[in-house]
Coordinates of C-alpha atoms and ligand atoms in Angstrom, one line a residue:
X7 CA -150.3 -26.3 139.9
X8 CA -149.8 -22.5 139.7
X9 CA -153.6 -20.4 139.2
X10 CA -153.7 -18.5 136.2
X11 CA -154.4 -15.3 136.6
X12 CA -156.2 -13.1 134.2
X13 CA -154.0 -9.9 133.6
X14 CA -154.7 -7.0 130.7
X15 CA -156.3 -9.9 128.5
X16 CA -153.9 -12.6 129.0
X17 CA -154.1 -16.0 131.5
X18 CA -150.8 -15.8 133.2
X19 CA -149.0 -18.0 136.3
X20 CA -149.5 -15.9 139.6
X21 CA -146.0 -15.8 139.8
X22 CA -145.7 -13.9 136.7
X23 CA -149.0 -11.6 137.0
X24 CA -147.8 -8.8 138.5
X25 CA -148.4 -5.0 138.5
X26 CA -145.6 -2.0 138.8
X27 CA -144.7 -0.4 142.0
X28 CA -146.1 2.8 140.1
X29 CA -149.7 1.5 139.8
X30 CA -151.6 3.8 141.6
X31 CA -153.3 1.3 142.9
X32 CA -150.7 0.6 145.3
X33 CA -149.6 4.1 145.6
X34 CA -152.9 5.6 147.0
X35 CA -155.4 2.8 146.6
X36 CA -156.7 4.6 142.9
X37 CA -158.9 1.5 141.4
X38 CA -162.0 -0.2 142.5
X39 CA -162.7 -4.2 142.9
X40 CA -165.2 -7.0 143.2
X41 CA -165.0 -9.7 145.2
X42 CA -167.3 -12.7 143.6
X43 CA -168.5 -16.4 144.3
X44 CA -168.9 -19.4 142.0
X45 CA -170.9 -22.6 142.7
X46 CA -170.3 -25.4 140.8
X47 CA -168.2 -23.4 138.3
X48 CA -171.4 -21.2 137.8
X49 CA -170.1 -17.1 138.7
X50 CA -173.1 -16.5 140.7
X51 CA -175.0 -13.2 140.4
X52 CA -172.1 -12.8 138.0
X53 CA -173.9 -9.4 135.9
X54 CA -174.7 -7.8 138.6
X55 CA -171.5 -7.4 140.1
X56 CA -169.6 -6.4 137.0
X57 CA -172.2 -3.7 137.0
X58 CA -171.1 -2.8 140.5
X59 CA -167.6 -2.2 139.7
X60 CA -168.3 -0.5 136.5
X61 CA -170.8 1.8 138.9
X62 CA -167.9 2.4 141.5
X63 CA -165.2 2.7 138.2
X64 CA -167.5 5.8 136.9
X65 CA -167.9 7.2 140.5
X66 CA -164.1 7.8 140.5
X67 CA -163.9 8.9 136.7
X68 CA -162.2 5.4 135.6
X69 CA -163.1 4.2 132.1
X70 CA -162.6 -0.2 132.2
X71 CA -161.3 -0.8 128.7
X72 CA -163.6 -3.5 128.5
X73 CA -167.2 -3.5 128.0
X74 CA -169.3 -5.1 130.8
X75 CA -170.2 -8.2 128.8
X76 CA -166.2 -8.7 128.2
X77 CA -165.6 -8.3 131.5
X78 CA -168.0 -11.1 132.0
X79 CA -166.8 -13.1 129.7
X80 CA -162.7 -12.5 130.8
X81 CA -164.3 -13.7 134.7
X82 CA -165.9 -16.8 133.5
X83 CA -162.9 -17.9 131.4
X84 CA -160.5 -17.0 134.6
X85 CA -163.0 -19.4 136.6
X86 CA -162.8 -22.5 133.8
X87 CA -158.9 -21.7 133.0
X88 CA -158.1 -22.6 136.8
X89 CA -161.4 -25.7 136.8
X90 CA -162.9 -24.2 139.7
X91 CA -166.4 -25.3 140.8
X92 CA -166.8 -24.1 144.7
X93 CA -164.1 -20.5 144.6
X94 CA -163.9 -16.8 145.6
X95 CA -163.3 -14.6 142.7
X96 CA -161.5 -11.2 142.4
X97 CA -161.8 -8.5 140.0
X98 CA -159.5 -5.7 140.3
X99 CA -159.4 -2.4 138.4
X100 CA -156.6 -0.4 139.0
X101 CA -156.1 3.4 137.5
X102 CA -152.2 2.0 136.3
X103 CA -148.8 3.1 136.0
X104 CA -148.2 6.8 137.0
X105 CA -145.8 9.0 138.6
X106 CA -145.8 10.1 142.3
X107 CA -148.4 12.7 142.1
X108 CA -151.6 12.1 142.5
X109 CA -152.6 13.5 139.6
X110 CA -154.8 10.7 137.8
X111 CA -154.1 11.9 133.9
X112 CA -150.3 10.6 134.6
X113 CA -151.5 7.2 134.1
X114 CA -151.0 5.4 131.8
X115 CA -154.0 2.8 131.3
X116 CA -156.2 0.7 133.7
X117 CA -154.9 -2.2 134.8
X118 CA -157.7 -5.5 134.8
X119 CA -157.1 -8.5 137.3
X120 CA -159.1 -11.5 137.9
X121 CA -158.0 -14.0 140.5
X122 CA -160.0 -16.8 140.7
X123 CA -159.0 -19.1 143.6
X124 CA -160.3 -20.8 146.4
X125 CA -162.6 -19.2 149.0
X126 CA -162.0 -18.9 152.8
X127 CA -164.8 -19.3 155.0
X128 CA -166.0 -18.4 158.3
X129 CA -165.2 -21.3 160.5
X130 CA -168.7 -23.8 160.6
X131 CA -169.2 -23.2 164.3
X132 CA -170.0 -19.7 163.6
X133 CA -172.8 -20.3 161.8
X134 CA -174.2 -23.0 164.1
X135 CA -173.6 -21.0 166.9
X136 CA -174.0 -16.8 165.5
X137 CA -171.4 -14.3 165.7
X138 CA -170.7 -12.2 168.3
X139 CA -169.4 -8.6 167.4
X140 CA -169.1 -5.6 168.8
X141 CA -169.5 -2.3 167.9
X142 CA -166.2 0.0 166.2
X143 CA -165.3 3.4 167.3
X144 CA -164.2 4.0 163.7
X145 CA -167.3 5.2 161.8
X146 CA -168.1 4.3 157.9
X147 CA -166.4 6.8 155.7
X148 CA -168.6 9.9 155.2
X149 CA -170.1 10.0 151.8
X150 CA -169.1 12.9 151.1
X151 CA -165.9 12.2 151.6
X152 CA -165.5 8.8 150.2
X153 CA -168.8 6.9 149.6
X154 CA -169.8 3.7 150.7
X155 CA -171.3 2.8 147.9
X156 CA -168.1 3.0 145.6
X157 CA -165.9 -0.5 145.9
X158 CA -162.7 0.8 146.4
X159 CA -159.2 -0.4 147.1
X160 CA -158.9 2.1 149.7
X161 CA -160.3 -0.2 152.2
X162 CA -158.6 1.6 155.6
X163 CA -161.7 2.6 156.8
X164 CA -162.9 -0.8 157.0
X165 CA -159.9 -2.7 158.2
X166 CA -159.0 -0.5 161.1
X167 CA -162.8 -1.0 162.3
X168 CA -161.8 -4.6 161.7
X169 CA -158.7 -4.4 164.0
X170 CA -160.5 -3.1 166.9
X171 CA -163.2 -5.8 166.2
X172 CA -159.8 -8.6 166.1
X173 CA -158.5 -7.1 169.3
X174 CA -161.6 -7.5 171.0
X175 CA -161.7 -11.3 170.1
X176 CA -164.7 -11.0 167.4
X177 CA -164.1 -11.4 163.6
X178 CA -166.7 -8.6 162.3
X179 CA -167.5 -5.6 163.6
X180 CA -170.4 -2.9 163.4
X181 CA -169.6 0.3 161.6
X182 CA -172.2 3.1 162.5
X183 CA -172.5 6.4 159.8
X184 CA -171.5 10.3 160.9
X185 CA -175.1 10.5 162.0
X186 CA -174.4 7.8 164.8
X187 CA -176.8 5.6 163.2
X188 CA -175.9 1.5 162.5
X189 CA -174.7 1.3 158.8
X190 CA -172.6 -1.3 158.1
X191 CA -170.0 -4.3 158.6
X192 CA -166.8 -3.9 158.0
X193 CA -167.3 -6.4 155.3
X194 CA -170.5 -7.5 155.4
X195 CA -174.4 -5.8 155.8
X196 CA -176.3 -6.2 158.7
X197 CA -180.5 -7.5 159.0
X198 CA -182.5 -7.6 162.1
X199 CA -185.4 -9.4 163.0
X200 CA -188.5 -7.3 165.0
X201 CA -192.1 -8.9 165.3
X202 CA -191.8 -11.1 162.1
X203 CA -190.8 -7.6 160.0
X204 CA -186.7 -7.6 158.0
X205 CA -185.0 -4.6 158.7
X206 CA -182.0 -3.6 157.3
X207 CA -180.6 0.2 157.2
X208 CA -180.9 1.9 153.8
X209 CA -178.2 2.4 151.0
X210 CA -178.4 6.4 152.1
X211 CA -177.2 5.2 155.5
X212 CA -174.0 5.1 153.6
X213 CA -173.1 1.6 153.2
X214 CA -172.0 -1.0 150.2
X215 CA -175.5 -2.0 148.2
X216 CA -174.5 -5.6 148.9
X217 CA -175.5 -8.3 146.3
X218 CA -175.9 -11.4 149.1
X219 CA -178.3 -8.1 150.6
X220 CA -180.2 -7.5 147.3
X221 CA -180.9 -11.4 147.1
X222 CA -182.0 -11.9 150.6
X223 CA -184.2 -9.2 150.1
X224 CA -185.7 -10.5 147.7
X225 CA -186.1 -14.4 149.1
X226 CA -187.5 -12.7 152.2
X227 CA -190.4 -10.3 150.1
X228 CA -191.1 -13.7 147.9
X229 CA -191.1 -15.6 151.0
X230 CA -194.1 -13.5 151.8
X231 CA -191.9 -11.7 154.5
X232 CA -192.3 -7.9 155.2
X233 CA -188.9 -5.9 154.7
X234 CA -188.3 -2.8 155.7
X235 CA -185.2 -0.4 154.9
X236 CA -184.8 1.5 157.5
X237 CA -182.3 4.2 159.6
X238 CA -181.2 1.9 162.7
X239 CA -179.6 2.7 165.8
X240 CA -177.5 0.1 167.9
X241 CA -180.4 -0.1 170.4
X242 CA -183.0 -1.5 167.3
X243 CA -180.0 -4.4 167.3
X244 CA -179.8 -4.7 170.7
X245 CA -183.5 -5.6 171.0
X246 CA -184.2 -7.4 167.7
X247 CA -185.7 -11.0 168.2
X248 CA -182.7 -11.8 165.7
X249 CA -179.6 -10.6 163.7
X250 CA -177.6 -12.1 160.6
X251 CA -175.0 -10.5 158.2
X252 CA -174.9 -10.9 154.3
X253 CA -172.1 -10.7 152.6
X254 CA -170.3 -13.1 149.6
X255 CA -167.9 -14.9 151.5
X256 CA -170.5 -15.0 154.5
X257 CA -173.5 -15.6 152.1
X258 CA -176.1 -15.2 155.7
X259 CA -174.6 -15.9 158.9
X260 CA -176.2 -15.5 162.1
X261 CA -175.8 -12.8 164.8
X262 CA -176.2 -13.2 168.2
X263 CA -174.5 -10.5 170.2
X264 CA -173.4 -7.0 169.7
X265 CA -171.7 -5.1 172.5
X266 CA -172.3 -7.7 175.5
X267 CA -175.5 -7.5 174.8
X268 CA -177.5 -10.9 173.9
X269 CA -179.8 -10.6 170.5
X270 CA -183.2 -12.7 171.0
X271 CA -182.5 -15.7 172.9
X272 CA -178.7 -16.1 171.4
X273 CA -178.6 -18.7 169.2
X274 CA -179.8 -18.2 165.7
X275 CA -183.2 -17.7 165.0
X276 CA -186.0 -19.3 163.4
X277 CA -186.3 -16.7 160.2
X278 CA -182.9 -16.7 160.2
X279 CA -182.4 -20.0 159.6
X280 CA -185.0 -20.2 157.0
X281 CA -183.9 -17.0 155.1
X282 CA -180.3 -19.0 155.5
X283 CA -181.8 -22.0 153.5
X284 CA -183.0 -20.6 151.1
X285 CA -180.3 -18.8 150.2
X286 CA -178.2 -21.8 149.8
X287 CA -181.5 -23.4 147.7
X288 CA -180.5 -20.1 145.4
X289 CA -176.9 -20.6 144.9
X290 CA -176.4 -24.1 144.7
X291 CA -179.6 -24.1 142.2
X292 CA -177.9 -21.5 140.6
X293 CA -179.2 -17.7 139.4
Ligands
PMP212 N1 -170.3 -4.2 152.9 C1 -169.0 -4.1 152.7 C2 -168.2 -2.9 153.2 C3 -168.3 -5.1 151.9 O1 -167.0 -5.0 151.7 C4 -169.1 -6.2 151.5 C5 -168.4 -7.3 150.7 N2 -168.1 -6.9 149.4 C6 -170.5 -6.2 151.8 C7 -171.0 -5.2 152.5 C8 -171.3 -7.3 151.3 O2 -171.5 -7.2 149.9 P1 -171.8 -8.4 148.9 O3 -173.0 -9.1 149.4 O4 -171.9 -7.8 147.6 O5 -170.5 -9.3 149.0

């Protein structure tokens, strides 16, 4: 059976949900997007990523002719329409039908698109064994030229980091900022574990304020575990008793080498796994 797709207010095939080859959005990547996870049919952390792409929809000067609780609302019924209980959701906002400039005021109206289909995952024996990545010579977009914190559909700077990370046989790689410090994966964030203390790099470090980040952060500081947000360089991952990366799709998967060089003892470590745990408790118990 074909997915409906949620398009301007409407659950259409997939076949039929389609967008002009005018859209900016395909012309110069002009929209911003969410990419979102339900358990059991339950969106989860479902407000808090609407309010992310309304966030990176203002930071471009988009208006979403929707209000966030309709928007909410349109993601959920996409998610029942096509009876999903375990799927990837995504929500797509483009700046619509223009002409070949660049000028923004050409268009038309925002285009809204929720997909709502099934999610891809990581293959199990990365997570029982930890990723090994390595680190890309393509650094994470300035901010002041395009900022990490905005969810863009101009995702170049993160997929060429993520060819180089393909062509050296790994799946993720490490993005560092302009400053040379760590920042990012190219679709994940990174934590390290030093002496019992979570370290992550800050959101000035110029990377994506990642939900699956936000909520380990919090399990780890209930969990009575001290965490730090802090500017790290490759060397504080090199040496780290242990590594994982956050992300929606990923949810917290282990890390245990970057560049050659072997994090802790190389299989995933004890916090890790714990951290990893309860993250699952949160999701599959819903919240
Ligand atoms: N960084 C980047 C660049 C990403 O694309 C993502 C995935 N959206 C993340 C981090 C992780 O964010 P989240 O936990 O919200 O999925």
């Amino acid at each position: 059976m074909s997915r409906l797709v949620y398009i301007n207010g409407a659950l259409v095939p997939a076949e039929q949900a389609t967008v002009s080859v005018f859209d900016h959005g395909l012309l110069y990547g002009d929209g911003v997007f969410e990419g979102l996870r339900s358990y059991g049919g339950k969106i989860f952390r479902l407000e808090e990523h609407v309010r992310r792409l309304y966030e990176s929809a203002r930071a471009i000067c988009l208006t979403i002719p929707l209000t966030q609780a309709e928007m909410c609302a349109a993601t959920q019924q996409a998610v029942a329409a096509n009876k999903i209980q375990d799927g990837y959701i995504r929500s797509i906002v483009t700046r619509g039908v223009g002409t070949l400039g660049l000028d923004p005021n050409h268009c038309a109206s925002p285009q809204v698109i929720i997909i709502a289909d099934a999610i891809t995952l990581y293959p199990a024996e990365l997570y029982e064994q930890g990723l090994e990545i390595i680190t890309s010579s393509v650094i994470r977009n300035h901010p002041a030229a395009l900022s990490p914190r905005i969810k863009s559909l101009n995702y170049l700077n993160n997929i060429l980091a993520k060819i180089e990370g393909l062509q050296a046989g790994c799946v993720e790689a490490l993005m560092l900022n302009h400053k040379g410090e760590v920042a990012e994966c190219t679709g994940d964030n990174i934590f390290v574990i030093r002496d019992g203390v979570l370290l992550t790099p800050p959101l000035d470090a110029g990377i994506l304020g990642g939900i699956t980040r936000d909520a380990v952060i919090e399990i780890a500081q209930a969990a009575g575990i001290e965490v730090r947000e802090v500017a790290l360089t490759k060397h504080d991952i090199y040496v780290a008793d242990e590594g994982f990366l956050t992300g929606t799709a990923a949810e917290v998967i282990p890390l245990v080498k970057l560049d050659g060089r072997t994090i802790g003892t190389g299989k995933p470590g004890p916090l890790t796994l714990d951290l990893q745990q309860r993250f699952h408790a949160l999701t599959r118990g819903g919240s």
